CSV table of C-alpha atoms in Angstrom, one decimal:
chain,number,residue,atom,x,y,z
C,150,MET,CA,3.6,-17.5,16.6
C,151,SER,CA,3.3,-13.7,18.6
C,152,ALA,CA,2.5,-10.6,16.9
C,153,MET,CA,5.6,-8.8,18.5
C,154,ALA,CA,7.9,-11.4,17.3
C,155,GLU,CA,11.2,-10.5,15.8
C,156,LEU,CA,11.3,-10.0,12.4
C,157,ASP,CA,13.4,-13.1,11.1
C,158,GLU,CA,14.3,-14.3,7.7
C,159,GLY,CA,14.1,-17.9,8.3
C,160,ALA,CA,10.4,-17.3,9.6
C,161,ILE,CA,9.2,-15.7,6.7
C,162,ARG,CA,11.1,-18.1,4.3
C,163,ALA,CA,9.6,-20.8,6.0
C,164,GLN,CA,5.8,-19.2,4.9
C,165,LEU,CA,6.9,-19.1,1.2
C,166,SER,CA,6.5,-21.9,-1.4
C,167,ALA,CA,9.9,-22.7,-3.0
C,168,ALA,CA,9.3,-21.0,-6.2
C,169,VAL,CA,8.3,-17.6,-4.4
C,170,SER,CA,11.5,-18.0,-2.1
C,171,ALA,CA,13.8,-18.5,-4.9
C,172,TRP,CA,12.5,-15.5,-6.8
C,173,LEU,CA,13.0,-13.4,-3.4
C,174,VAL,CA,16.8,-13.6,-3.7
C,175,ARG,CA,17.3,-11.4,-0.6
C,176,ILE,CA,16.0,-10.0,2.7
C,177,CYS,CA,17.5,-7.1,4.7
C,178,ILE,CA,16.0,-6.6,8.1
C,179,LEU,CA,17.1,-4.0,10.3
C,180,GLU,CA,16.1,-2.7,13.8
C,181,GLU,CA,15.8,0.9,12.8
C,182,THR,CA,16.4,2.7,9.4
C,183,GLU,CA,15.2,6.2,8.0
C,184,SER,CA,12.8,4.6,5.4
C,185,THR,CA,12.7,0.9,3.8
C,186,ASN,CA,11.8,2.7,0.5
C,187,SER,CA,14.7,5.1,0.7
C,188,LEU,CA,16.9,2.3,1.9
C,189,ALA,CA,15.9,-0.2,-1.2
C,190,LEU,CA,16.4,2.9,-3.7
C,191,ASN,CA,19.9,3.4,-2.3
C,192,ASP,CA,20.6,-0.1,-2.4
C,193,ALA,CA,19.3,-0.5,-6.1
C,194,PRO,CA,19.1,-4.4,-5.9
C,195,GLU,CA,19.2,-6.4,-9.1
C,196,ALA,CA,16.9,-8.8,-8.2
C,197,ALA,CA,13.8,-9.2,-6.0
C,198,THR,CA,14.6,-7.9,-2.6
C,199,LEU,CA,12.6,-7.2,0.6
C,200,TYR,CA,13.5,-4.6,3.2
C,201,LEU,CA,11.7,-4.6,6.6
C,202,ALA,CA,12.4,-2.6,9.5
C,203,GLY,CA,11.4,-2.6,13.1
C,204,ARG,CA,11.0,1.1,13.2
C,205,GLN,CA,11.4,3.9,10.9
C,206,SER,CA,13.0,7.3,11.6
C,207,GLY,CA,11.9,9.2,8.7
C,208,GLY,CA,9.2,7.4,7.0
C,209,ARG,CA,7.4,8.6,3.9
C,210,GLY,CA,4.0,8.7,2.5
C,211,ARG,CA,2.8,9.8,-0.6
C,212,LEU,CA,3.5,13.4,-2.0
C,213,GLY,CA,6.4,13.5,0.8
C,214,ARG,CA,4.0,13.2,3.8
C,215,SER,CA,5.6,11.9,6.6
C,216,TRP,CA,4.9,8.3,7.7
C,217,TYR,CA,4.5,8.0,11.5
C,218,SER,CA,6.6,4.8,12.2
C,219,PRO,CA,6.5,3.6,15.9
C,220,PRO,CA,7.9,0.2,16.9
C,221,GLY,CA,6.0,-2.9,16.4
C,222,ASN,CA,4.1,-2.1,13.3
C,223,LEU,CA,4.7,-3.3,9.5
C,224,TYR,CA,7.3,-1.6,7.7
C,225,PHE,CA,7.7,-3.2,4.6
C,226,SER,CA,9.5,-2.6,1.1
C,227,LEU,CA,9.8,-4.9,-1.8
C,228,ALA,CA,12.4,-4.0,-4.6
C,229,TRP,CA,12.3,-5.6,-8.0
C,230,CYS,CA,13.4,-5.1,-11.5
C,231,GLY,CA,11.2,-4.9,-14.7
C,232,ASP,CA,8.7,-3.1,-16.8
C,233,HIS,CA,5.3,-1.9,-16.0
C,234,THR,CA,2.7,-0.8,-18.1
C,235,GLY,CA,-1.4,-0.5,-17.4
C,236,ALA,CA,-3.1,0.2,-14.0
C,237,PRO,CA,-1.1,2.3,-11.6
C,238,LEU,CA,1.2,0.1,-9.0
C,239,SER,CA,-0.5,1.6,-6.2
C,240,LEU,CA,-4.2,0.5,-6.9
C,241,LEU,CA,-2.5,-3.2,-7.7
C,242,VAL,CA,-0.2,-3.4,-4.6
C,243,GLY,CA,-3.1,-1.9,-2.4
C,244,ALA,CA,-5.3,-4.7,-3.7
C,245,ALA,CA,-2.6,-7.4,-2.8
C,246,ALA,CA,-2.1,-5.9,0.4
C,247,ALA,CA,-5.6,-6.1,1.2
C,248,LEU,CA,-5.8,-9.5,0.2
C,249,ALA,CA,-3.1,-10.4,2.2
C,250,LEU,CA,-4.4,-8.9,5.4
C,251,GLU,CA,-7.7,-10.2,5.1
C,252,ASP,CA,-6.0,-13.9,4.6
C,253,CYS,CA,-4.1,-13.0,8.0
C,254,GLY,CA,-7.4,-12.4,9.8
C,255,ALA,CA,-8.0,-8.7,9.3
C,256,PRO,CA,-11.7,-7.5,8.6
C,257,SER,CA,-12.5,-6.4,5.3
C,258,VAL,CA,-10.1,-4.0,4.2
C,259,ALA,CA,-11.5,-1.0,2.1
C,260,LEU,CA,-9.6,1.0,-0.4
C,261,LYS,CA,-9.1,4.8,-1.1
C,262,TRP,CA,-8.0,5.8,-4.3
C,263,PRO,CA,-5.1,6.0,-4.9
C,264,ASN,CA,-3.2,4.4,-2.3
C,265,ASP,CA,-4.8,4.0,1.3
C,266,LEU,CA,-5.8,1.0,3.3
C,267,ARG,CA,-9.1,1.7,5.7
C,268,VAL,CA,-11.3,0.3,7.8
C,269,GLY,CA,-14.4,2.3,8.4
C,270,PRO,CA,-13.2,5.8,8.1
C,271,ALA,CA,-9.9,5.4,9.5
C,272,LYS,CA,-6.4,4.8,7.7
C,273,LEU,CA,-5.0,1.2,8.4
C,274,GLY,CA,-2.1,1.6,6.0
C,275,GLY,CA,-0.6,2.9,2.9
C,276,ILE,CA,1.3,2.5,-0.1
C,277,LEU,CA,4.1,4.0,-1.6
C,278,ILE,CA,5.4,3.4,-5.4
C,279,GLU,CA,8.7,4.4,-6.4
C,280,THR,CA,11.2,3.9,-9.1
C,281,ASP,CA,14.5,5.0,-10.0
C,282,GLY,CA,13.8,5.4,-13.8
C,283,SER,CA,16.1,2.6,-14.7
C,284,GLY,CA,13.8,-0.2,-14.4
C,285,LEU,CA,14.1,-0.6,-10.3
C,286,TRP,CA,10.7,-0.4,-8.5
C,287,VAL,CA,9.9,-0.5,-5.0
C,288,ALA,CA,6.5,-1.0,-3.7
C,289,GLY,CA,6.5,0.3,0.0
C,290,ILE,CA,3.6,-0.9,2.5
C,291,GLY,CA,2.9,0.5,5.9
C,292,VAL,CA,0.3,-1.3,8.0
C,293,ASN,CA,-1.0,-0.4,11.5
C,294,LEU,CA,-0.9,-3.4,13.5
C,295,HIS,CA,-0.8,-1.6,17.0
C,296,PRO,CA,-2.4,1.9,18.0
C,297,ILE,CA,-0.8,5.1,16.5
C,298,ALA,CA,-0.5,8.1,18.7
C,299,ASP,CA,0.6,10.8,16.4
C,300,ALA,CA,-0.6,9.8,12.8
C,301,GLY,CA,-1.8,13.5,11.9
C,302,GLN,CA,-5.2,12.1,10.5
C,303,PRO,CA,-8.2,9.3,11.5
C,304,ALA,CA,-6.1,6.3,11.9
C,305,THR,CA,-6.6,3.1,13.2
C,306,SER,CA,-4.8,-0.2,13.6
C,307,LEU,CA,-5.8,-4.0,14.0
C,308,THR,CA,-5.6,-3.8,17.9
C,309,THR,CA,-7.7,-0.7,17.8
C,310,LEU,CA,-10.3,-3.0,16.0
C,311,GLY,CA,-10.1,-5.7,18.3
C,312,VAL,CA,-8.2,-8.0,16.1
C,313,GLU,CA,-5.0,-10.1,17.0
C,314,PRO,CA,-2.3,-8.7,14.9
C,315,PRO,CA,-0.6,-11.4,12.6
C,316,CYS,CA,2.9,-12.1,13.4
C,317,ARG,CA,5.0,-9.7,11.3
C,318,ASN,CA,6.8,-12.4,9.7
C,319,ILE,CA,3.7,-14.0,8.4
C,320,LEU,CA,2.3,-10.9,7.3
C,321,ALA,CA,5.1,-10.0,5.1
C,322,ALA,CA,5.2,-13.5,3.8
C,323,GLY,CA,1.5,-13.3,2.8
C,324,LEU,CA,2.4,-10.0,1.1
C,325,VAL,CA,5.6,-11.4,-0.8
C,326,THR,CA,3.2,-14.3,-2.0
C,327,THR,CA,0.4,-12.2,-2.9
C,328,LEU,CA,2.5,-9.9,-4.8
C,329,HIS,CA,4.5,-12.5,-6.5
C,330,PRO,CA,2.1,-12.9,-9.5
C,331,LEU,CA,2.2,-9.7,-10.4
C,332,LEU,CA,5.9,-8.6,-9.8
C,333,SER,CA,6.9,-12.0,-11.8
C,334,GLY,CA,4.7,-10.8,-14.9
C,335,ARG,CA,2.0,-13.7,-14.3
C,336,ALA,CA,-0.6,-13.2,-17.1
C,337,GLY,CA,-3.8,-12.3,-15.5
C,338,SER,CA,-2.2,-11.1,-12.2
C,339,ALA,CA,-3.0,-7.3,-12.9
C,340,ASP,CA,-6.6,-8.0,-14.1
C,341,ALA,CA,-7.2,-10.0,-10.8
C,342,LEU,CA,-5.9,-7.5,-8.7
C,343,LEU,CA,-7.8,-4.5,-10.3
C,344,ALA,CA,-10.9,-6.3,-9.6
C,345,ALA,CA,-10.1,-6.9,-6.1
C,346,TRP,CA,-9.9,-3.0,-6.0
C,347,ARG,CA,-12.9,-2.3,-7.5
C,348,VAL,CA,-14.9,-4.3,-4.8
C,349,ARG,CA,-13.1,-2.7,-2.1
C,350,ASP,CA,-13.6,0.9,-3.4
C,351,CYS,CA,-14.8,2.9,-0.3
C,352,CYS,CA,-15.6,6.0,-2.6
C,353,LEU,CA,-17.7,4.3,-5.1
C,354,ASP,CA,-21.0,6.4,-6.0
C,355,ARG,CA,-20.3,8.6,-3.0
C,356,PRO,CA,-19.7,12.5,-2.8
C,357,VAL,CA,-16.1,13.2,-2.7
C,358,ARG,CA,-13.8,16.5,-2.6
C,359,LEU,CA,-10.8,16.0,-5.0
C,360,SER,CA,-7.7,18.5,-4.1
C,361,ARG,CA,-5.4,19.2,-6.9
C,362,GLY,CA,-2.5,21.6,-6.7
C,363,GLY,CA,-4.7,24.9,-5.1
C,364,GLU,CA,-7.7,23.8,-6.9
C,365,ASP,CA,-10.7,21.6,-5.3
C,366,LEU,CA,-13.3,19.8,-7.4
C,367,HIS,CA,-16.3,18.3,-5.8
C,368,GLY,CA,-18.7,15.2,-7.4
C,369,ILE,CA,-19.3,11.9,-7.4
C,370,ALA,CA,-16.8,9.2,-7.5
C,371,ARG,CA,-17.6,6.6,-10.2
C,372,GLY,CA,-15.0,4.3,-10.2
C,373,ILE,CA,-11.8,3.9,-11.7
C,374,ASP,CA,-11.2,3.3,-15.8
C,375,GLU,CA,-9.0,0.3,-16.9
C,376,ALA,CA,-5.9,2.4,-16.7
C,377,GLY,CA,-6.5,3.1,-12.9
C,378,ARG,CA,-8.0,6.7,-13.5
C,379,LEU,CA,-10.3,7.9,-11.0
C,380,LEU,CA,-13.6,8.7,-12.7
C,381,LEU,CA,-15.2,12.1,-11.3
C,382,GLU,CA,-18.7,13.1,-12.1
C,383,THR,CA,-18.9,16.6,-11.6
C,384,ASP,CA,-22.2,18.7,-10.9
C,385,SER,CA,-22.6,19.6,-14.7
C,386,GLY,CA,-23.0,15.8,-15.3
C,387,ALA,CA,-19.9,15.4,-17.1
C,388,VAL,CA,-17.5,12.8,-16.0
C,389,THR,CA,-13.5,13.5,-15.6
C,390,THR,CA,-11.0,11.3,-15.4
C,391,VAL,CA,-8.1,11.9,-13.1
C,392,SER,CA,-4.5,10.3,-13.0
C,393,SER,CA,-2.3,9.6,-10.4
C,394,GLY,CA,0.2,11.7,-9.4
C,395,GLU,CA,-0.3,15.2,-7.9
C,396,ILE,CA,-3.7,14.5,-6.5
C,397,SER,CA,-5.1,13.6,-3.4
C,398,LEU,CA,-8.6,12.5,-2.6
C,399,HIS,CA,-10.7,13.4,0.4
C,400,LEU,CA,-14.1,12.2,1.4
C,401,ASP,CA,-16.4,15.2,2.2
C,402,PRO,CA,-16.6,15.4,6.0
C,403,GLN,CA,-20.5,15.1,6.0
C,404,THR,CA,-20.5,11.9,4.1
């Protein structure tokens, strides 16, 4: 199946097990939308629903940043209803996305806290988790399958890396399959994904700069705790725990 094959519900469901297909009650495919995450939040489905678009006119990333969304890449939002406690979903969904990409033939995908998919020094994709506060959650995943000309930051794609991109239908099905145990509440799934995140942590034991509001902190990244918070060892030797939210982490340019 061609990487540029049209997004198709039948082709996606053909890749899903009967149990996963039954759990995913609806697949909504649009040629273009402003944002698949916004569409999911506005739609407010009462059961698991997948939203896919060929392109986005107003794709969003974390902290309100724009996500450049030309045709041909993967713009994926999975909505479900439920409770969530524990490690931040951005980490767990990021680990699931890395596993699904690797299963589809991508090179080893690194993860940068809290929501970036990376290969080498460049960003391959990102995660955006949103909720409406009433139990509806949306996991947005954007993956660069083809070259990005205007990303506004160092970015890469599977094509740029010399990898034949998987068909978007197959990748979407792989993402749903990998996320299903977590989102359906299977015991141990969160722990397994957190472990997968840790072995892909591209910042572990490296000098980093943490930007938080108007403040910059420098130190050594020492991984994450059980709640998914960043452990930052400062120059004094003390280790500070940093929660997700209004925080971005940047590798120092010289590292």
